[in-house]
XYZ file of C-alpha atoms in Angstrom:
485
model
C 100.994 113.676 66.908
C 97.442 112.280 67.021
C 95.240 112.691 64.001
C 92.258 114.915 64.582
C 89.032 112.902 64.767
C 86.992 114.616 62.103
C 86.794 112.176 59.221
C 83.782 112.057 56.889
C 82.159 109.372 59.041
C 81.909 111.871 61.884
C 79.272 113.824 59.999
C 77.140 110.758 59.309
C 74.718 109.034 61.618
C 76.116 107.278 64.655
C 74.365 104.004 63.820
C 75.222 102.115 66.990
C 74.380 105.184 69.053
C 70.957 105.467 67.466
C 70.411 101.778 68.112
C 70.840 102.415 71.819
C 67.264 103.644 71.850
C 65.941 101.038 69.482
C 67.015 97.943 71.327
C 65.984 98.465 74.924
C 62.788 96.575 75.514
C 60.462 98.765 73.477
C 58.571 95.794 72.072
C 58.001 92.203 72.984
C 59.060 89.267 70.867
C 56.733 88.791 67.926
C 54.791 85.668 67.252
C 55.578 83.611 64.195
C 54.102 85.309 61.192
C 54.836 87.136 57.969
C 58.180 88.797 57.361
C 58.447 92.444 56.341
C 61.468 94.164 54.811
C 62.813 97.696 55.056
C 62.437 99.395 51.640
C 65.214 101.653 50.245
C 63.288 104.672 51.509
C 62.965 103.435 55.103
C 66.608 102.322 55.229
C 67.704 105.712 53.924
C 65.590 107.552 56.483
C 66.856 105.418 59.345
C 70.493 105.661 58.298
C 70.664 109.319 57.335
C 68.134 111.358 59.294
C 69.998 111.808 62.607
C 73.533 113.185 62.684
C 76.150 113.019 65.410
C 76.596 115.683 68.061
C 79.317 118.151 67.004
C 80.143 119.779 70.328
C 81.801 116.693 71.899
C 84.126 116.612 68.888
C 84.948 120.296 69.427
C 85.667 119.759 73.120
C 87.948 116.862 72.304
C 89.935 119.010 69.876
C 89.857 122.377 71.632
C 93.649 122.516 71.536
C 93.562 122.287 67.727
C 91.399 125.277 66.776
C 92.961 125.580 63.323
C 92.082 121.981 62.450
C 88.563 122.424 63.828
C 88.092 125.533 61.708
C 89.317 123.668 58.621
C 86.850 120.872 59.394
C 83.955 123.332 59.621
C 85.013 124.941 56.342
C 85.160 121.513 54.693
C 81.706 120.557 56.000
C 80.284 123.899 54.887
C 81.597 123.863 51.330
C 78.699 124.118 48.832
C 77.937 120.747 47.276
C 75.693 119.282 44.636
C 72.214 118.183 45.622
C 72.539 114.978 47.694
C 71.385 111.816 45.974
C 68.131 110.175 47.039
C 67.840 106.445 47.765
C 66.420 105.722 44.308
C 68.256 106.832 41.176
C 66.856 110.125 39.983
C 64.520 110.483 42.964
C 64.096 113.860 44.696
C 63.460 112.411 48.157
C 65.863 113.758 50.795
C 65.918 113.467 54.564
C 65.387 116.651 56.530
C 68.989 116.703 57.732
C 70.476 116.361 54.257
C 68.172 118.960 52.710
C 68.662 121.544 55.439
C 72.437 121.177 55.401
C 72.426 121.476 51.612
C 70.462 124.738 51.907
C 72.586 126.060 54.768
C 75.861 125.565 52.865
C 74.956 127.864 49.966
C 77.872 130.179 49.231
C 75.872 133.421 49.057
C 74.610 133.213 52.634
C 76.280 135.722 55.016
C 77.159 133.046 57.579
C 79.044 131.023 54.975
C 80.912 134.095 53.763
C 81.866 134.827 57.371
C 83.182 131.283 57.881
C 85.215 131.186 54.655
C 86.602 134.738 54.785
C 90.319 135.228 54.972
C 92.294 136.035 58.098
C 91.379 139.580 59.256
C 94.130 142.165 59.137
C 96.153 142.305 62.323
C 95.485 138.675 63.322
C 97.720 135.662 62.854
C 96.277 132.434 61.466
C 96.415 130.936 64.945
C 94.662 133.865 66.603
C 91.964 133.847 63.915
C 91.387 130.127 64.387
C 91.118 130.522 68.167
C 88.711 133.426 67.779
C 86.506 131.443 65.396
C 86.612 128.384 67.652
C 85.364 130.498 70.554
C 82.559 131.984 68.469
C 81.475 128.644 67.028
C 81.625 126.813 70.323
C 80.777 129.261 73.101
C 78.313 131.538 71.359
C 76.442 128.719 69.676
C 76.062 126.968 73.010
C 74.880 130.228 74.553
C 71.910 130.204 72.197
C 71.112 126.621 73.150
C 71.112 127.705 76.793
C 68.589 130.449 76.047
C 66.134 127.816 74.887
C 66.078 126.258 78.352
C 64.637 129.446 79.832
C 61.474 129.494 77.733
C 58.448 130.422 79.814
C 55.888 129.273 77.274
C 55.624 126.601 74.661
C 53.226 124.125 73.136
C 55.807 121.421 73.674
C 55.425 118.811 76.352
C 57.473 116.053 74.724
C 61.065 115.694 75.877
C 64.214 114.391 74.260
C 64.071 110.602 74.237
C 65.746 107.650 72.567
C 63.186 107.733 69.763
C 63.464 111.522 69.387
C 67.142 112.311 70.128
C 67.003 115.773 68.579
C 64.091 116.918 70.739
C 61.612 119.302 69.153
C 63.012 122.707 70.076
C 65.496 122.544 67.144
C 68.515 122.716 69.471
C 69.251 119.038 68.915
C 69.163 119.429 65.138
C 71.506 122.419 65.229
C 73.986 120.717 67.534
C 74.211 117.858 65.003
C 74.763 120.156 62.034
C 78.034 121.945 61.282
C 76.308 124.503 58.977
C 73.557 124.988 61.579
C 76.132 125.809 64.253
C 77.795 128.301 61.902
C 74.507 130.114 61.219
C 73.719 130.258 64.933
C 77.189 131.544 65.878
C 77.188 134.123 63.082
C 73.915 135.683 64.248
C 75.426 136.225 67.708
C 78.935 137.226 66.614
C 77.817 139.759 63.993
C 75.195 141.510 66.099
C 77.436 144.209 67.551
C 78.645 145.196 64.078
C 75.197 145.462 62.477
C 72.168 147.659 62.731
C 69.097 146.140 64.404
C 67.455 145.930 60.982
C 70.409 143.929 59.633
C 70.291 141.651 62.682
C 66.634 140.948 61.940
C 67.507 140.008 58.364
C 70.208 137.613 59.605
C 67.745 135.998 61.995
C 65.253 135.717 59.142
C 67.718 133.477 57.301
C 68.227 131.268 60.358
C 64.460 131.162 60.956
C 64.019 129.181 57.754
C 65.343 126.146 59.622
C 65.229 127.193 63.290
C 62.361 129.672 63.862
C 62.105 128.988 67.587
C 65.836 129.668 68.020
C 65.508 132.869 65.983
C 62.620 134.062 68.148
C 64.482 133.288 71.361
C 67.557 135.068 70.004
C 65.491 138.141 69.113
C 64.075 138.203 72.630
C 67.500 137.665 74.241
C 68.933 140.559 72.192
C 65.882 142.701 73.030
C 65.396 143.519 69.353
C 61.825 144.695 69.967
C 63.032 147.672 71.992
C 65.581 148.564 69.321
C 62.774 149.204 66.834
C 61.808 152.720 65.762
C 58.771 152.616 68.067
C 61.093 152.538 71.096
C 64.072 154.550 69.838
C 62.466 157.522 68.060
C 60.424 159.933 70.160
C 56.842 160.109 69.023
C 57.261 157.413 66.385
C 53.996 155.670 65.552
C 54.241 152.329 63.711
C 51.954 151.909 60.750
C 49.773 149.300 62.413
C 47.163 149.782 59.713
C 49.414 148.141 57.115
C 47.629 145.481 55.144
C 47.797 143.383 52.027
C 51.134 143.117 50.270
C 53.217 144.683 53.050
C 51.946 142.255 55.685
C 52.574 139.396 53.265
C 56.142 140.613 52.788
C 56.715 140.602 56.549
C 55.250 137.094 56.833
C 57.256 135.817 53.859
C 60.453 137.260 55.337
C 60.045 134.994 58.374
C 59.125 131.905 56.390
C 62.074 131.766 54.035
C 64.277 134.805 54.626
C 63.207 136.560 51.399
C 60.363 139.101 51.598
C 59.966 138.997 47.812
C 59.324 135.251 47.639
C 56.033 133.974 46.282
C 53.439 133.801 49.096
C 51.602 130.562 49.829
C 48.808 129.418 52.143
C 51.039 129.535 55.230
C 52.129 133.073 54.350
C 48.492 134.079 54.197
C 47.826 132.423 57.554
C 50.769 134.164 59.257
C 49.642 137.459 57.686
C 46.147 136.971 59.091
C 47.430 136.221 62.600
C 49.796 139.194 62.420
C 46.894 141.411 61.365
C 44.946 140.130 64.368
C 47.815 141.128 66.673
C 47.903 144.612 65.160
C 44.148 144.886 65.350
C 44.327 143.984 69.026
C 46.860 146.782 69.614
C 44.722 149.232 67.703
C 41.552 148.387 69.550
C 43.144 148.655 72.987
C 44.896 151.944 72.291
C 41.902 153.849 71.002
C 38.957 151.490 71.451
C 38.729 151.156 67.678
C 39.318 148.322 65.289
C 41.925 148.831 62.617
C 40.481 149.887 59.332
C 39.556 153.050 57.538
C 37.947 156.177 58.902
C 34.789 157.613 57.459
C 37.010 159.786 55.234
C 38.611 156.724 53.692
C 42.087 157.361 55.105
C 43.924 154.719 57.161
C 43.373 155.172 60.869
C 46.575 156.285 62.625
C 47.343 156.520 66.313
C 47.663 159.772 68.201
C 50.936 160.689 69.867
C 49.424 160.249 73.305
C 48.870 156.567 72.421
C 52.589 155.792 72.072
C 53.178 154.561 75.625
C 50.126 152.328 75.391
C 51.278 150.924 72.049
C 54.697 150.126 73.527
C 53.112 148.345 76.475
C 50.856 146.300 74.204
C 53.783 145.263 71.986
C 55.743 144.066 75.024
C 52.721 142.157 76.289
C 52.106 140.467 72.963
C 55.724 139.405 72.488
C 55.385 137.437 75.715
C 52.087 135.820 74.721
C 51.835 136.017 70.937
C 52.431 132.307 70.509
C 48.965 131.795 71.908
C 47.464 133.908 69.122
C 47.867 131.719 66.070
C 49.808 128.860 67.606
C 46.976 127.151 69.448
C 44.702 127.032 66.407
C 47.653 125.863 64.314
C 48.314 123.078 66.808
C 44.705 121.893 66.560
C 44.736 122.103 62.763
C 47.925 120.047 62.483
C 46.730 117.436 64.960
C 43.545 116.898 62.956
C 45.449 116.884 59.666
C 48.037 114.282 60.586
C 45.741 112.123 62.715
C 43.235 111.851 59.899
C 45.856 111.181 57.223
C 48.117 108.740 59.058
C 45.901 107.390 61.834
C 43.420 105.621 59.569
C 43.690 102.153 58.017
C 44.186 103.588 54.530
C 47.132 105.667 55.782
C 48.593 102.603 57.483
C 48.418 100.563 54.283
C 50.007 103.343 52.244
C 52.897 103.857 54.658
C 53.612 100.179 55.320
C 53.461 99.123 51.680
C 55.852 101.924 50.643
C 58.333 101.669 53.507
C 57.904 98.195 55.023
C 56.521 95.850 52.325
C 56.199 92.084 52.754
C 59.565 90.375 52.343
C 60.233 89.532 48.703
C 57.862 92.245 47.512
C 59.162 95.570 46.263
C 57.450 98.814 47.198
C 56.398 99.114 43.542
C 54.665 95.719 43.672
C 53.111 96.391 47.071
C 51.712 99.734 46.013
C 48.234 99.872 44.508
C 48.264 99.033 40.797
C 52.018 98.534 40.676
C 52.662 102.294 40.569
C 55.857 103.554 42.177
C 54.936 105.371 45.416
C 55.689 109.074 45.595
C 56.774 111.003 48.648
C 55.027 111.925 50.914
C 52.854 108.879 50.304
C 49.681 110.010 52.097
C 49.590 113.559 50.720
C 47.971 114.493 47.411
C 50.841 116.861 46.493
C 54.155 115.083 45.863
C 57.808 116.092 45.845
C 59.086 115.775 42.298
C 62.130 118.056 42.475
C 64.217 119.773 45.116
C 62.392 123.023 44.318
C 59.192 121.475 45.713
C 60.690 121.676 49.196
C 60.211 125.454 49.013
C 56.504 124.781 49.577
C 56.282 125.218 53.350
C 53.186 123.035 53.801
C 54.659 120.235 51.687
C 57.927 120.491 53.571
C 56.088 119.916 56.854
C 54.216 116.917 55.455
C 57.573 115.452 54.404
C 59.145 115.905 57.843
C 56.094 114.418 59.568
C 56.262 111.311 57.385
C 60.019 110.963 57.782
C 59.728 111.030 61.562
C 56.905 108.472 61.481
C 58.904 106.076 59.308
C 61.974 106.440 61.515
C 59.919 105.735 64.626
C 58.238 102.664 63.131
C 61.675 101.444 62.011
C 63.052 101.855 65.540
C 60.187 99.832 66.987
C 60.553 97.082 64.379
C 64.258 96.821 65.131
C 63.322 96.294 68.783
C 61.083 93.408 67.709
C 63.917 91.826 65.753
C 66.390 92.203 68.615
C 63.914 90.727 71.087
C 63.404 87.644 68.922
C 66.982 87.093 67.673
C 69.179 88.383 70.494
C 71.378 90.296 68.034
C 73.675 92.988 69.355
C 73.611 96.606 68.312
C 76.683 96.001 66.199
C 74.940 93.095 64.433
C 71.942 95.264 63.615
C 74.110 98.142 62.403
C 75.974 95.825 60.033
C 72.793 94.147 58.783
C 70.857 97.329 58.040
C 73.793 98.754 56.072
C 74.499 95.483 54.271
C 73.512 94.426 50.755
C 70.909 91.885 51.874
C 67.303 92.848 52.698
C 66.801 93.819 56.323
C 63.782 91.832 57.471
C 61.683 91.459 60.604
C 59.369 88.530 61.382
C 56.178 89.975 62.841
C 52.487 89.161 62.904
C 50.019 91.371 61.054
C 48.331 92.308 64.328
C 51.596 93.296 66.010
C 52.653 95.338 62.972
C 49.384 97.268 63.059
C 49.739 97.855 66.810
C 53.256 99.204 66.356
C 52.199 101.447 63.496
C 49.298 103.062 65.322
C 51.315 103.490 68.528
C 54.072 105.219 66.536
C 51.500 107.404 64.777
C 50.101 108.693 68.071
C 53.599 109.518 69.353
C 54.767 111.183 66.177
C 51.605 113.210 65.541
C 52.018 114.721 68.995
C 55.716 115.363 68.424
C 55.341 116.900 64.958
C 52.298 118.951 65.916
C 54.051 120.530 68.892
C 57.186 121.334 66.936
C 55.351 122.778 63.949
C 52.952 124.817 66.094
C 55.901 126.299 67.998
C 57.642 127.083 64.707
C 54.542 128.787 63.350
C 53.899 130.868 66.460
C 57.578 131.895 66.576
C 57.249 133.273 63.041
C 54.183 135.300 64.067
C 56.134 136.679 67.035
C 59.104 137.608 64.839
C 56.799 139.257 62.316
C 55.222 141.312 65.111
C 58.660 142.476 66.306
C 59.397 143.569 62.738
C 56.328 145.830 62.618
C 57.800 147.911 65.473
C 60.461 149.005 62.965
C 60.362 151.213 59.913
C 59.436 148.379 57.555
C 61.127 149.922 54.541
C 64.468 149.918 56.402
C 64.078 146.261 57.351
C 63.172 145.225 53.828
C 66.115 147.138 52.369
C 68.678 146.057 54.979
C 71.631 144.259 53.363
């Protein structure tokens, strides 16, 4: 009997596969010049940020559903915080951090995966049922993403960006991500619409676009009280703490979490959506009447309110998403696209050969991550800051892209194979690239332009998806959503 191919190495980066995109004529041979080295941070990012596709493994072992289920359970067992590249450092790649968060034992999807065999089913039948749900229903959600009729994204999956930016590529490389996706689909028929929203709110922490598409595919808007209870009028005058709770729910899955600047921004854009509905239904802005009581809609406005909700769910990503896209483009271009940003990034991640990042950094101080941002990550709890989290992912993607381009330079000048490069970058000796100062600067700024576009589109889509999900939530009795188990 053949051994199932699901060893620990399966869950790590396919180094040679990643190199396929980094060694195909992306840069010309460099002129003789200085030599730079990959620092521990850049090596860690390059080695550990992209995982292998899981679905091919599942297809290959579809006749062994019990073993596949055991593999998923092993991969989704809660573990200690992964170690960073420097002893005691809090720096983690996006993939490692998200999988650490997704494996937490208290999450409903993990409880579903690790539950015992349901009464009336054999172990074999249970394994086959779970295999179907993990494989078929997860893929169904990926298919939904291909039918999007609006998006800020124009970038496509490429060798440099194998995951794409619609989050489907990240989920398909993550065993816990696949479990969360499958659970949201599999549990829907057993849960109330309010409970389904709460499940999607958990998944939206990592995959907001997928959560929004899933909510649309399941038609959760029309299962809200506005559409199911005759004469029901949503409280579209809600403000302050309640709007913040709705926004916070779709940022981290917990409506009671501490709000931050992004929460306030989502709340403001949600209020604008509600104000738009209010103005169109009764030609009034939301607010208070002359008597000081919140303005409420008349019953003859219900059909108009429903129509406006449906319209906004199709277009809401234009509300706050476009301004968010512009804000992020300015933010990252100014921080990383200047000479000071270049010096900070290169000295921390790609210092001159024989020089440590500590020595290359100004004043001999150890660089902190993210290097160009004033606020640093000092503990894993700092990743709960949504803005800081996005800065970290932007910088990680930039470093990975620069690393890919530098590897192309080395291959072009040495003729090494992909296998040679994979062995060298994982070896104990420094991984170096001979490159002129001018060529290094050209590569850096080219990578910055690519990555700023990529990160901006992804993060703007994520943001607008959260606004859309928050708007769907306001069509419900909010107290029932907040109290749903």
